[in-house]
Amino acid sequence: MGAKSLTHSAGQPERVREKTPRKATTDNAQIHSKRVENG
């Protein structure tokens, strides 16, 4: 959700969001998991 908010605030078209590399999504997922574990 955070990544979508950043993209939306940046004013980039949805096309760019679709072309976002999977690595970015994976990194966000890992960061979220780490935050949950630390929390």
N, CA and C of each residue as an Amber inpcrd file, in Angstrom:
protein
   117
   0.8490000  -1.1990000   0.0000000   0.0000000   0.0000000   0.0000000
   0.8810000   1.2450000   0.0000000   1.9690000   1.1910000   0.7380000
   2.8640000   2.3450000   0.7840000   3.4240000   2.6620000  -0.5850000
   3.8060000   1.6140000  -1.3230000   4.3840000   1.8290000  -2.6530000
   3.3520000   2.4970000  -3.5530000   2.0970000   2.0440000  -3.4740000
   1.0610000   2.6340000  -4.3170000   0.8760000   4.1050000  -3.9660000
   0.9220000   4.4040000  -2.6730000   0.7580000   5.7940000  -2.2470000
   1.8730000   6.6500000  -2.8330000   3.1080000   6.1400000  -2.8010000
   4.2420000   6.8940000  -3.3390000   4.0280000   7.1480000  -4.8220000
   3.6390000   6.0970000  -5.5570000   3.4440000   6.2440000  -7.0030000
   2.3210000   7.2370000  -7.2700000   1.2450000   7.1440000  -6.5050000
   0.1030000   8.0300000  -6.7170000   0.5090000   9.4760000  -6.4440000
   1.2330000   9.6890000  -5.3580000   1.6420000  11.0540000  -5.0090000
   2.5980000  11.5980000  -6.0670000   3.3870000  10.6980000  -6.6720000
   4.3350000  11.1290000  -7.7050000   3.5830000  11.5540000  -8.9620000
   2.3190000  11.1400000  -9.0770000   1.5380000  11.5300000 -10.2470000
   1.8940000  10.7180000 -11.4780000   2.4890000   9.5420000 -11.2830000
   2.8400000   8.7090000 -12.4360000   1.6140000   7.9220000 -12.9040000
   1.5110000   7.6850000 -14.2070000   0.3780000   6.9280000 -14.7490000
   0.3940000   5.4830000 -14.2640000  -0.7610000   4.8170000 -14.3360000
  -0.8450000   3.4230000 -13.8900000   0.0760000   2.5390000 -14.7170000
   0.3160000   2.9180000 -15.9600000   1.1900000   2.1000000 -16.8150000
   2.5510000   1.9010000 -16.1500000   3.0970000   2.9710000 -15.5760000
   4.4030000   2.8660000 -14.9240000   4.3100000   1.8880000 -13.7610000
   3.1900000   1.9480000 -13.0360000   3.0140000   1.0530000 -11.8930000
   3.0350000  -0.3990000 -12.3690000   2.3820000  -0.6700000 -13.4970000
   2.3370000  -2.0390000 -14.0150000   3.7250000  -2.4990000 -14.4360000
   4.5290000  -1.5580000 -14.9650000   5.8700000  -1.9190000 -15.4340000
   6.8670000  -2.0070000 -14.2830000   6.4240000  -1.6750000 -13.0700000
   7.3420000  -1.7340000 -11.9290000   7.9330000  -3.1340000 -11.8230000
   9.2520000  -3.2480000 -11.7120000   9.8970000  -4.5620000 -11.6150000
   9.4080000  -5.3360000 -10.4010000   9.3830000  -6.6580000 -10.5380000
   8.9210000  -7.4940000  -9.4210000   9.8460000  -7.3470000  -8.2210000
  11.1160000  -7.0510000  -8.4720000  12.0780000  -6.9150000  -7.3680000
  11.5840000  -5.8700000  -6.3620000  11.0560000  -4.7680000  -6.8540000
  10.5830000  -3.7180000  -5.9540000   9.4780000  -4.2790000  -5.0580000
   8.5510000  -5.0300000  -5.6680000   7.4600000  -5.6090000  -4.8730000
   8.0150000  -6.5750000  -3.8450000   8.9860000  -7.3950000  -4.2600000
   9.5770000  -8.3730000  -3.3330000  10.2650000  -7.6500000  -2.1830000
  11.0230000  -6.6050000  -2.4940000  11.7160000  -5.8550000  -1.4440000
  10.6990000  -5.2820000  -0.4580000   9.6210000  -4.7110000  -0.9750000
   8.6050000  -4.1410000  -0.0920000   8.0190000  -5.2270000   0.7990000
   7.7740000  -6.4070000   0.2300000   7.2010000  -7.5120000   1.0070000
   8.1630000  -7.9210000   2.1150000   9.4550000  -8.0140000   1.7890000
  10.4450000  -8.4140000   2.7930000  10.5170000  -7.3690000   3.9000000
  10.5230000  -6.0980000   3.5320000  10.5950000  -5.0260000   4.5350000
   9.3710000  -5.1020000   5.4450000   8.1970000  -5.3130000   4.8480000
   6.9660000  -5.4010000   5.6310000   7.0630000  -6.5750000   6.6080000
   7.5590000  -7.7280000   6.1210000   7.6890000  -8.9110000   6.9820000
   8.6320000  -8.6060000   8.1430000   9.7580000  -7.9560000   7.8480000
  10.7170000  -7.6340000   8.9070000  10.0740000  -6.7050000   9.9330000
   9.2980000  -5.7440000   9.4620000   8.6530000  -4.8090000  10.3940000
   7.7030000  -5.5820000  11.3030000   6.9730000  -6.5320000  10.7290000
   6.0220000  -7.3120000  11.5350000   6.7810000  -8.1180000  12.5820000
   7.8910000  -8.7460000  12.1840000   8.6720000  -9.5540000  13.1310000
   9.2250000  -8.6730000  14.2470000   9.7640000  -7.5140000  13.8740000
  10.3330000  -6.6190000  14.8840000   9.2310000  -6.0820000  15.7970000
   8.0570000  -5.8340000  15.2040000   6.9610000  -5.2740000  15.9800000
   6.4930000  -6.2790000  17.0250000
